[in-house]
Amino acid sequence: QVQLVESGGGLVQAGGSLRLSCAPSGSVFAVNAMGWYRQAPGKQRELVATITAGGSTNYADSVKGRFTISRDNAKNTVSLQMNSLKPEDTAVYYCNADLWRVGRPWDNYWGQGTQVTVSS
């Protein structure tokens, strides 16, 4: 069964950078939109960035100009380059993707999350 696995989280100082990556752990037939979401303590999970199969991107206003989402269609991976990190970026970051597993129609999948902590 396909699962999404995130990596790259950690602890950084304000102004620093991190790069998150996400990939399916099983084989897939096709991948459509992919994205990153985050959930800070006491807050609702929110969209951070999305990217279509063709590479069109969308960002939350709070991260626009600082974060860059990208994908490698050959590897079915999605990454999030996070620069100029702020303490308010501290959250658990979740990968999300619309996948078509072999023999199964489109479905939406989530990763288990990776912690990003930005110190002041």
CSV table of N, CA, C and O in Angstrom, one decimal:
chain,number,residue,atom,x,y,z
A,1,GLN,N,0.8,-1.2,0.0
A,1,GLN,CA,0.0,0.0,0.0
A,1,GLN,C,0.9,1.2,0.0
A,1,GLN,O,1.9,1.3,0.7
A,2,VAL,N,0.5,2.3,-0.8
A,2,VAL,CA,1.3,3.5,-0.9
A,2,VAL,C,1.1,4.3,0.4
A,2,VAL,O,0.0,4.5,0.9
A,3,GLN,N,2.3,4.8,0.9
A,3,GLN,CA,2.3,5.8,2.0
A,3,GLN,C,3.2,6.9,1.6
A,3,GLN,O,4.2,6.7,0.8
A,4,LEU,N,3.0,8.1,2.1
A,4,LEU,CA,3.9,9.2,1.9
A,4,LEU,C,4.8,9.4,3.1
A,4,LEU,O,4.3,9.3,4.3
A,5,VAL,N,6.1,9.6,2.8
A,5,VAL,CA,7.1,9.7,3.9
A,5,VAL,C,7.8,11.0,3.7
A,5,VAL,O,8.4,11.3,2.7
A,6,GLU,N,7.8,11.8,4.8
A,6,GLU,CA,8.4,13.1,4.8
A,6,GLU,C,9.8,12.9,5.5
A,6,GLU,O,10.0,12.1,6.4
A,7,SER,N,10.7,13.8,5.1
A,7,SER,CA,12.0,13.9,5.7
A,7,SER,C,12.5,15.3,5.7
A,7,SER,O,12.0,16.1,4.9
A,8,GLY,N,13.5,15.6,6.5
A,8,GLY,CA,14.2,16.9,6.4
A,8,GLY,C,13.8,17.9,7.5
A,8,GLY,O,14.4,19.0,7.6
A,9,GLY,N,12.9,17.6,8.4
A,9,GLY,CA,12.6,18.4,9.5
A,9,GLY,C,13.7,18.5,10.5
A,9,GLY,O,14.7,17.8,10.5
A,10,GLY,N,13.6,19.5,11.4
A,10,GLY,CA,14.7,19.7,12.4
A,10,GLY,C,14.5,21.0,13.1
A,10,GLY,O,13.5,21.7,13.0
A,11,LEU,N,15.6,21.4,13.8
A,11,LEU,CA,15.6,22.6,14.6
A,11,LEU,C,16.6,23.6,13.9
A,11,LEU,O,17.8,23.2,13.6
A,12,VAL,N,16.2,24.8,13.7
A,12,VAL,CA,17.0,25.8,13.1
A,12,VAL,C,16.8,27.2,13.8
A,12,VAL,O,15.7,27.4,14.4
A,13,GLN,N,17.7,28.1,13.7
A,13,GLN,CA,17.6,29.4,14.2
A,13,GLN,C,16.8,30.2,13.2
A,13,GLN,O,16.8,30.0,12.0
A,14,ALA,N,16.1,31.3,13.7
A,14,ALA,CA,15.4,32.2,12.8
A,14,ALA,C,16.4,32.7,11.7
A,14,ALA,O,17.5,33.0,12.0
A,15,GLY,N,15.9,32.8,10.5
A,15,GLY,CA,16.7,33.2,9.4
A,15,GLY,C,17.4,32.0,8.7
A,15,GLY,O,17.9,32.2,7.6
A,16,GLY,N,17.3,30.9,9.2
A,16,GLY,CA,17.9,29.7,8.6
A,16,GLY,C,17.1,29.0,7.6
A,16,GLY,O,16.0,29.5,7.3
A,17,SER,N,17.5,27.9,7.1
A,17,SER,CA,16.8,27.2,6.0
A,17,SER,C,16.7,25.7,6.3
A,17,SER,O,17.6,25.1,7.0
A,18,LEU,N,15.7,25.1,5.8
A,18,LEU,CA,15.5,23.7,5.8
A,18,LEU,C,14.9,23.3,4.5
A,18,LEU,O,14.2,24.1,3.8
A,19,ARG,N,15.1,22.0,4.1
A,19,ARG,CA,14.5,21.5,2.9
A,19,ARG,C,13.8,20.2,3.3
A,19,ARG,O,14.4,19.2,3.7
A,20,LEU,N,12.5,20.2,3.0
A,20,LEU,CA,11.7,19.0,3.3
A,20,LEU,C,11.5,18.2,2.0
A,20,LEU,O,11.3,18.8,0.9
A,21,SER,N,11.4,16.9,2.1
A,21,SER,CA,11.2,16.1,1.0
A,21,SER,C,10.1,15.0,1.3
A,21,SER,O,9.9,14.7,2.5
A,22,CYS,N,9.4,14.6,0.3
A,22,CYS,CA,8.3,13.6,0.5
A,22,CYS,C,8.3,12.7,-0.7
A,22,CYS,O,8.4,13.2,-1.9
A,23,ALA,N,8.1,11.4,-0.5
A,23,ALA,CA,8.0,10.5,-1.5
A,23,ALA,C,7.1,9.3,-1.2
A,23,ALA,O,7.0,8.9,0.0
A,24,PRO,N,6.4,8.8,-2.1
A,24,PRO,CA,5.6,7.6,-1.8
A,24,PRO,C,6.5,6.4,-1.5
A,24,PRO,O,7.6,6.3,-2.0
A,25,SER,N,6.1,5.6,-0.5
A,25,SER,CA,6.8,4.4,-0.1
A,25,SER,C,6.5,3.2,-0.9
A,25,SER,O,7.2,2.2,-0.8
A,26,GLY,N,5.5,3.3,-1.8
A,26,GLY,CA,5.1,2.2,-2.6
A,26,GLY,C,4.9,2.6,-4.1
A,26,GLY,O,5.0,3.8,-4.4
A,27,SER,N,4.7,1.7,-5.0
A,27,SER,CA,4.6,2.0,-6.4
A,27,SER,C,3.3,2.7,-6.7
A,27,SER,O,2.3,2.4,-6.0
A,28,VAL,N,3.3,3.6,-7.6
A,28,VAL,CA,2.1,4.3,-8.1
A,28,VAL,C,2.1,4.4,-9.6
A,28,VAL,O,3.1,4.3,-10.2
A,29,PHE,N,0.8,4.5,-10.1
A,29,PHE,CA,0.7,4.6,-11.5
A,29,PHE,C,0.8,6.0,-12.0
A,29,PHE,O,1.4,6.3,-13.1
A,30,ALA,N,0.3,7.0,-11.2
A,30,ALA,CA,0.4,8.4,-11.6
A,30,ALA,C,0.2,9.3,-10.3
A,30,ALA,O,-0.3,8.8,-9.3
A,31,VAL,N,0.7,10.5,-10.4
A,31,VAL,CA,0.7,11.5,-9.4
A,31,VAL,C,0.1,12.8,-9.9
A,31,VAL,O,0.6,13.2,-10.9
A,32,ASN,N,-0.9,13.3,-9.3
A,32,ASN,CA,-1.4,14.6,-9.7
A,32,ASN,C,-0.9,15.7,-8.8
A,32,ASN,O,0.3,15.8,-8.6
A,33,ALA,N,-1.8,16.5,-8.2
A,33,ALA,CA,-1.3,17.6,-7.4
A,33,ALA,C,-0.6,17.0,-6.1
A,33,ALA,O,-1.0,16.0,-5.6
A,34,MET,N,0.4,17.8,-5.6
A,34,MET,CA,1.0,17.5,-4.4
A,34,MET,C,1.1,18.8,-3.6
A,34,MET,O,1.1,19.9,-4.1
A,35,GLY,N,1.3,18.6,-2.3
A,35,GLY,CA,1.4,19.8,-1.5
A,35,GLY,C,1.9,19.6,-0.1
A,35,GLY,O,2.2,18.5,0.3
A,36,TRP,N,2.1,20.7,0.6
A,36,TRP,CA,2.6,20.7,2.0
A,36,TRP,C,1.6,21.5,2.8
A,36,TRP,O,1.1,22.6,2.4
A,37,TYR,N,1.3,21.0,4.0
A,37,TYR,CA,0.5,21.6,5.0
A,37,TYR,C,1.2,21.6,6.3
A,37,TYR,O,2.2,20.9,6.5
A,38,ARG,N,0.8,22.4,7.2
A,38,ARG,CA,1.4,22.5,8.5
A,38,ARG,C,0.4,22.7,9.6
A,38,ARG,O,-0.7,23.3,9.3
A,39,GLN,N,0.7,22.3,10.8
A,39,GLN,CA,-0.1,22.5,11.9
A,39,GLN,C,0.7,22.9,13.1
A,39,GLN,O,1.5,22.1,13.6
A,40,ALA,N,0.5,24.1,13.6
A,40,ALA,CA,1.2,24.6,14.7
A,40,ALA,C,0.4,24.3,16.0
A,40,ALA,O,-0.8,24.1,15.9
A,41,PRO,N,1.0,24.3,17.1
A,41,PRO,CA,0.3,24.1,18.4
A,41,PRO,C,-0.9,25.0,18.6
A,41,PRO,O,-0.7,26.2,18.4
A,42,GLY,N,-2.0,24.5,18.8
A,42,GLY,CA,-3.2,25.3,19.1
A,42,GLY,C,-3.8,25.9,17.8
A,42,GLY,O,-4.7,26.7,17.9
A,43,LYS,N,-3.4,25.5,16.6
A,43,LYS,CA,-3.9,26.1,15.4
A,43,LYS,C,-4.4,25.0,14.5
A,43,LYS,O,-4.0,23.8,14.6
A,44,GLN,N,-5.2,25.4,13.5
A,44,GLN,CA,-5.7,24.5,12.5
A,44,GLN,C,-4.7,24.1,11.5
A,44,GLN,O,-3.8,25.0,11.2
A,45,ARG,N,-4.7,22.9,11.0
A,45,ARG,CA,-3.8,22.6,9.9
A,45,ARG,C,-4.1,23.5,8.7
A,45,ARG,O,-5.3,23.7,8.3
A,46,GLU,N,-3.1,24.0,8.1
A,46,GLU,CA,-3.2,25.0,7.0
A,46,GLU,C,-2.4,24.6,5.8
A,46,GLU,O,-1.3,24.0,5.9
A,47,LEU,N,-2.8,25.1,4.7
A,47,LEU,CA,-2.1,24.9,3.4
A,47,LEU,C,-0.8,25.8,3.4
A,47,LEU,O,-0.9,26.9,3.8
A,48,VAL,N,0.3,25.2,3.0
A,48,VAL,CA,1.5,25.9,2.9
A,48,VAL,C,1.8,26.2,1.4
A,48,VAL,O,2.0,27.3,1.0
A,49,ALA,N,1.8,25.1,0.6
A,49,ALA,CA,2.1,25.3,-0.8
A,49,ALA,C,1.6,24.0,-1.5
A,49,ALA,O,1.6,22.9,-1.0
A,50,THR,N,1.2,24.2,-2.8
A,50,THR,CA,0.8,23.1,-3.6
A,50,THR,C,1.4,23.3,-5.0
A,50,THR,O,1.9,24.4,-5.4
A,51,ILE,N,1.5,22.1,-5.7
A,51,ILE,CA,2.1,22.1,-7.0
A,51,ILE,C,1.4,21.1,-7.8
A,51,ILE,O,1.1,20.0,-7.4
A,52,THR,N,1.0,21.5,-9.0
A,52,THR,CA,0.2,20.6,-9.9
A,52,THR,C,1.2,19.7,-10.7
A,52,THR,O,2.4,19.9,-10.6
A,53,ALA,N,0.6,18.8,-11.4
A,53,ALA,CA,1.5,17.9,-12.2
A,53,ALA,C,2.3,18.6,-13.2
A,53,ALA,O,3.4,18.2,-13.6
A,54,GLY,N,1.8,19.7,-13.7
A,54,GLY,CA,2.5,20.5,-14.7
A,54,GLY,C,3.5,21.5,-14.1
A,54,GLY,O,4.2,22.2,-14.8
A,55,GLY,N,3.5,21.7,-12.8
A,55,GLY,CA,4.4,22.5,-12.1
A,55,GLY,C,3.9,23.9,-11.7
A,55,GLY,O,4.7,24.7,-11.2
A,56,SER,N,2.6,24.1,-11.8
A,56,SER,CA,2.0,25.4,-11.4
A,56,SER,C,2.0,25.3,-9.8
A,56,SER,O,1.6,24.3,-9.2
A,57,THR,N,2.4,26.4,-9.2
A,57,THR,CA,2.4,26.5,-7.7
A,57,THR,C,1.5,27.5,-7.1
A,57,THR,O,1.1,28.4,-7.8
A,58,ASN,N,1.2,27.2,-5.9
A,58,ASN,CA,0.4,28.1,-5.1
A,58,ASN,C,0.9,28.1,-3.7
A,58,ASN,O,1.3,27.1,-3.1
A,59,TYR,N,1.0,29.3,-3.0
A,59,TYR,CA,1.6,29.5,-1.7
A,59,TYR,C,0.6,30.2,-0.8
A,59,TYR,O,-0.1,31.1,-1.2
A,60,ALA,N,0.7,29.9,0.5
A,60,ALA,CA,0.1,30.7,1.5
A,60,ALA,C,0.8,32.0,1.5
A,60,ALA,O,2.0,32.1,1.3
A,61,ASP,N,0.0,33.1,1.8
A,61,ASP,CA,0.6,34.4,1.9
A,61,ASP,C,1.7,34.5,2.9
A,61,ASP,O,2.7,35.2,2.7
A,62,SER,N,1.6,33.8,4.0
A,62,SER,CA,2.6,33.8,5.0
A,62,SER,C,4.0,33.3,4.6
A,62,SER,O,5.0,33.6,5.3
A,63,VAL,N,4.0,32.5,3.6
A,63,VAL,CA,5.3,31.9,3.2
A,63,VAL,C,5.8,32.3,1.8
A,63,VAL,O,6.9,32.0,1.4
A,64,LYS,N,4.9,33.1,1.1
A,64,LYS,CA,5.3,33.5,-0.2
A,64,LYS,C,6.6,34.3,-0.2
A,64,LYS,O,6.7,35.2,0.6
A,65,GLY,N,7.4,34.0,-1.2
A,65,GLY,CA,8.7,34.7,-1.3
A,65,GLY,C,9.8,34.0,-0.4
A,65,GLY,O,11.0,34.3,-0.6
A,66,ARG,N,9.4,33.2,0.5
A,66,ARG,CA,10.4,32.5,1.4
A,66,ARG,C,10.5,31.0,1.1
A,66,ARG,O,11.6,30.4,1.2
A,67,PHE,N,9.4,30.4,0.8
A,67,PHE,CA,9.3,29.0,0.6
A,67,PHE,C,9.2,28.7,-0.9
A,67,PHE,O,8.5,29.4,-1.7
A,68,THR,N,9.8,27.6,-1.4
A,68,THR,CA,9.6,27.2,-2.8
A,68,THR,C,9.3,25.7,-2.8
A,68,THR,O,10.0,24.8,-2.3
A,69,ILE,N,8.2,25.3,-3.5
A,69,ILE,CA,7.8,24.0,-3.6
A,69,ILE,C,8.2,23.5,-5.0
A,69,ILE,O,8.2,24.3,-6.0
A,70,SER,N,8.7,22.3,-5.1
A,70,SER,CA,9.1,21.7,-6.4
A,70,SER,C,8.8,20.2,-6.4
A,70,SER,O,8.5,19.6,-5.4
A,71,ARG,N,8.9,19.6,-7.6
A,71,ARG,CA,8.6,18.2,-7.7
A,71,ARG,C,9.5,17.6,-8.7
A,71,ARG,O,10.0,18.2,-9.6
A,72,ASP,N,9.7,16.3,-8.6
A,72,ASP,CA,10.5,15.5,-9.5
A,72,ASP,C,9.5,14.4,-10.0
A,72,ASP,O,9.3,13.4,-9.3
A,73,ASN,N,9.0,14.6,-11.2
A,73,ASN,CA,8.0,13.6,-11.6
A,73,ASN,C,8.5,12.2,-11.9
A,73,ASN,O,7.8,11.2,-11.8
A,74,ALA,N,9.8,12.2,-12.2
A,74,ALA,CA,10.4,10.9,-12.5
A,74,ALA,C,10.5,10.1,-11.2
A,74,ALA,O,10.4,8.8,-11.2
A,75,LYS,N,10.7,10.8,-10.1
A,75,LYS,CA,10.8,10.1,-8.8
A,75,LYS,C,9.5,10.2,-7.9
A,75,LYS,O,9.5,9.6,-6.9
A,76,ASN,N,8.5,10.9,-8.4
A,76,ASN,CA,7.3,11.1,-7.7
A,76,ASN,C,7.5,11.8,-6.4
A,76,ASN,O,6.8,11.5,-5.4
A,77,THR,N,8.5,12.7,-6.3
A,77,THR,CA,8.8,13.3,-5.0
A,77,THR,C,8.4,14.8,-5.1
A,77,THR,O,8.3,15.4,-6.2
A,78,VAL,N,8.1,15.4,-3.9
A,78,VAL,CA,7.8,16.8,-3.8
A,78,VAL,C,8.7,17.3,-2.7
A,78,VAL,O,8.9,16.6,-1.6
A,79,SER,N,9.2,18.5,-2.8
A,79,SER,CA,10.1,19.1,-1.9
A,79,SER,C,9.6,20.5,-1.5
A,79,SER,O,8.9,21.1,-2.2
A,80,LEU,N,10.0,21.0,-0.3
A,80,LEU,CA,9.7,22.3,0.1
A,80,LEU,C,11.0,22.9,0.6
A,80,LEU,O,11.5,22.5,1.7
A,81,GLN,N,11.5,23.9,-0.1
A,81,GLN,CA,12.7,24.6,0.3
A,81,GLN,C,12.2,25.8,1.2
A,81,GLN,O,11.5,26.6,0.7
A,82,MET,N,12.6,25.9,2.4
A,82,MET,CA,12.2,26.9,3.3
A,82,MET,C,13.4,27.8,3.7
A,82,MET,O,14.3,27.3,4.4
A,83,ASN,N,13.3,29.0,3.3
A,83,ASN,CA,14.4,30.0,3.6
A,83,ASN,C,13.8,31.1,4.5
A,83,ASN,O,12.6,31.2,4.6
A,84,SER,N,14.7,31.8,5.1
A,84,SER,CA,14.3,32.9,6.0
A,84,SER,C,13.3,32.5,7.0
A,84,SER,O,12.3,33.2,7.2
A,85,LEU,N,13.5,31.4,7.7
A,85,LEU,CA,12.6,30.8,8.6
A,85,LEU,C,12.3,31.7,9.8
A,85,LEU,O,13.3,32.4,10.3
A,86,LYS,N,11.1,31.7,10.2
A,86,LYS,CA,10.7,32.5,11.4
A,86,LYS,C,10.1,31.6,12.5
A,86,LYS,O,9.7,30.5,12.2
A,87,PRO,N,10.1,32.1,13.7
A,87,PRO,CA,9.6,31.3,14.8
A,87,PRO,C,8.1,30.8,14.5
A,87,PRO,O,7.7,29.7,14.9
A,88,GLU,N,7.4,31.7,13.9
A,88,GLU,CA,6.0,31.3,13.6
A,88,GLU,C,5.8,30.2,12.5
A,88,GLU,O,4.7,29.8,12.2
A,89,ASP,N,6.9,29.8,11.9
A,89,ASP,CA,6.9,28.7,11.0
A,89,ASP,C,7.0,27.4,11.7
A,89,ASP,O,6.8,26.3,11.1
A,90,THR,N,7.2,27.4,13.0
A,90,THR,CA,7.3,26.2,13.8
A,90,THR,C,6.0,25.4,13.7
A,90,THR,O,4.9,26.0,14.0
A,91,ALA,N,6.0,24.2,13.3
A,91,ALA,CA,4.8,23.4,13.1
A,91,ALA,C,5.3,22.0,12.7
A,91,ALA,O,6.4,21.7,12.4
A,92,VAL,N,4.3,21.1,12.7
A,92,VAL,CA,4.5,19.8,12.1
A,92,VAL,C,4.0,20.0,10.6
A,92,VAL,O,2.9,20.4,10.3
A,93,TYR,N,4.9,19.6,9.7
A,93,TYR,CA,4.7,19.8,8.3
A,93,TYR,C,4.3,18.4,7.7
A,93,TYR,O,4.9,17.4,7.9
A,94,TYR,N,3.2,18.4,6.9
A,94,TYR,CA,2.6,17.2,6.4
A,94,TYR,C,2.6,17.3,4.8
A,94,TYR,O,2.2,18.3,4.2
A,95,CYS,N,3.0,16.2,4.3
A,95,CYS,CA,3.0,16.0,2.8
A,95,CYS,C,1.6,15.5,2.4
A,95,CYS,O,1.0,14.7,3.1
A,96,ASN,N,1.1,16.0,1.3
A,96,ASN,CA,-0.2,15.5,0.7
A,96,ASN,C,0.0,15.3,-0.8
A,96,ASN,O,0.7,16.1,-1.4
A,97,ALA,N,-0.7,14.3,-1.3
A,97,ALA,CA,-0.6,14.0,-2.7
A,97,ALA,C,-1.9,13.3,-3.2
A,97,ALA,O,-2.4,12.4,-2.5
A,98,ASP,N,-2.3,13.5,-4.4
A,98,ASP,CA,-3.3,12.8,-5.1
A,98,ASP,C,-2.6,11.7,-5.9
A,98,ASP,O,-1.8,12.0,-6.9
A,99,LEU,N,-2.8,10.5,-5.6
A,99,LEU,CA,-2.1,9.3,-6.2
A,99,LEU,C,-3.1,8.4,-6.9
A,99,LEU,O,-4.2,8.2,-6.5
A,100,TRP,N,-2.6,7.7,-8.0
A,100,TRP,CA,-3.3,6.7,-8.6
A,100,TRP,C,-2.4,5.4,-8.5
A,100,TRP,O,-1.4,5.3,-9.2
A,101,ARG,N,-2.8,4.6,-7.6
A,101,ARG,CA,-2.1,3.3,-7.4
A,101,ARG,C,-2.5,2.4,-8.6
A,101,ARG,O,-3.6,2.5,-9.1
A,102,VAL,N,-1.6,1.5,-8.9
A,102,VAL,CA,-1.9,0.5,-10.0
A,102,VAL,C,-3.1,-0.2,-9.6
A,102,VAL,O,-3.2,-0.8,-8.5
A,103,GLY,N,-4.1,-0.2,-10.5
A,103,GLY,CA,-5.4,-0.9,-10.3
A,103,GLY,C,-6.4,-0.2,-9.3
A,103,GLY,O,-7.4,-0.8,-8.9
A,104,ARG,N,-6.1,1.1,-9.0
A,104,ARG,CA,-7.0,1.8,-8.1
A,104,ARG,C,-7.1,3.2,-8.6
A,104,ARG,O,-6.2,3.8,-9.0
A,105,PRO,N,-8.4,3.8,-8.5
A,105,PRO,CA,-8.6,5.1,-9.0
A,105,PRO,C,-7.9,6.2,-8.0
A,105,PRO,O,-7.4,5.8,-7.0
A,106,TRP,N,-8.0,7.4,-8.4
A,106,TRP,CA,-7.4,8.5,-7.7
A,106,TRP,C,-7.8,8.5,-6.2
A,106,TRP,O,-9.0,8.3,-5.9
A,107,ASP,N,-6.9,8.7,-5.3
A,107,ASP,CA,-7.2,8.9,-3.9
A,107,ASP,C,-6.2,9.9,-3.4
A,107,ASP,O,-5.2,10.2,-4.0
A,108,ASN,N,-6.5,10.4,-2.2
A,108,ASN,CA,-5.7,11.4,-1.5
A,108,ASN,C,-4.9,10.8,-0.4
A,108,ASN,O,-5.5,10.1,0.4
A,109,TYR,N,-3.7,11.1,-0.2
A,109,TYR,CA,-2.8,10.5,0.8
A,109,TYR,C,-2.1,11.6,1.6
A,109,TYR,O,-1.8,12.7,1.1
A,110,TRP,N,-1.8,11.3,2.9
A,110,TRP,CA,-1.1,12.1,3.8
A,110,TRP,C,0.1,11.4,4.3
A,110,TRP,O,0.1,10.2,4.6
A,111,GLY,N,1.2,12.2,4.6
A,111,GLY,CA,2.3,11.6,5.4
A,111,GLY,C,2.0,11.8,6.8
A,111,GLY,O,1.0,12.4,7.2
A,112,GLN,N,2.9,11.3,7.7
A,112,GLN,CA,2.7,11.3,9.1
A,112,GLN,C,3.2,12.6,9.7
A,112,GLN,O,3.0,12.9,10.9
A,113,GLY,N,3.9,13.4,8.9
A,113,GLY,CA,4.4,14.7,9.4
A,113,GLY,C,5.9,14.7,9.9
A,113,GLY,O,6.4,13.7,10.3
A,114,THR,N,6.5,15.8,9.7
A,114,THR,CA,7.8,16.0,10.2
A,114,THR,C,7.9,17.4,10.9
A,114,THR,O,7.4,18.4,10.5
A,115,GLN,N,8.6,17.4,12.1
A,115,GLN,CA,8.6,18.6,12.9
A,115,GLN,C,9.6,19.6,12.4
A,115,GLN,O,10.8,19.2,12.2
A,116,VAL,N,9.2,20.8,12.3
A,116,VAL,CA,10.1,21.9,12.0
A,116,VAL,C,10.0,22.9,13.2
A,116,VAL,O,8.9,23.4,13.5
A,117,THR,N,11.1,23.2,13.8
A,117,THR,CA,11.2,24.1,15.0
A,117,THR,C,12.1,25.2,14.7
A,117,THR,O,13.3,24.9,14.3
A,118,VAL,N,11.7,26.4,14.7
A,118,VAL,CA,12.5,27.6,14.5
A,118,VAL,C,12.7,28.4,15.8
A,118,VAL,O,11.7,28.9,16.3
A,119,SER,N,13.9,28.5,16.2
A,119,SER,CA,14.1,29.2,17.5
A,119,SER,C,14.3,30.7,17.2
A,119,SER,O,14.8,31.1,16.2
A,120,SER,N,14.0,31.5,18.2
A,120,SER,CA,14.1,33.0,18.1
A,120,SER,C,15.5,33.5,18.4
A,120,SER,O,16.3,32.7,19.0
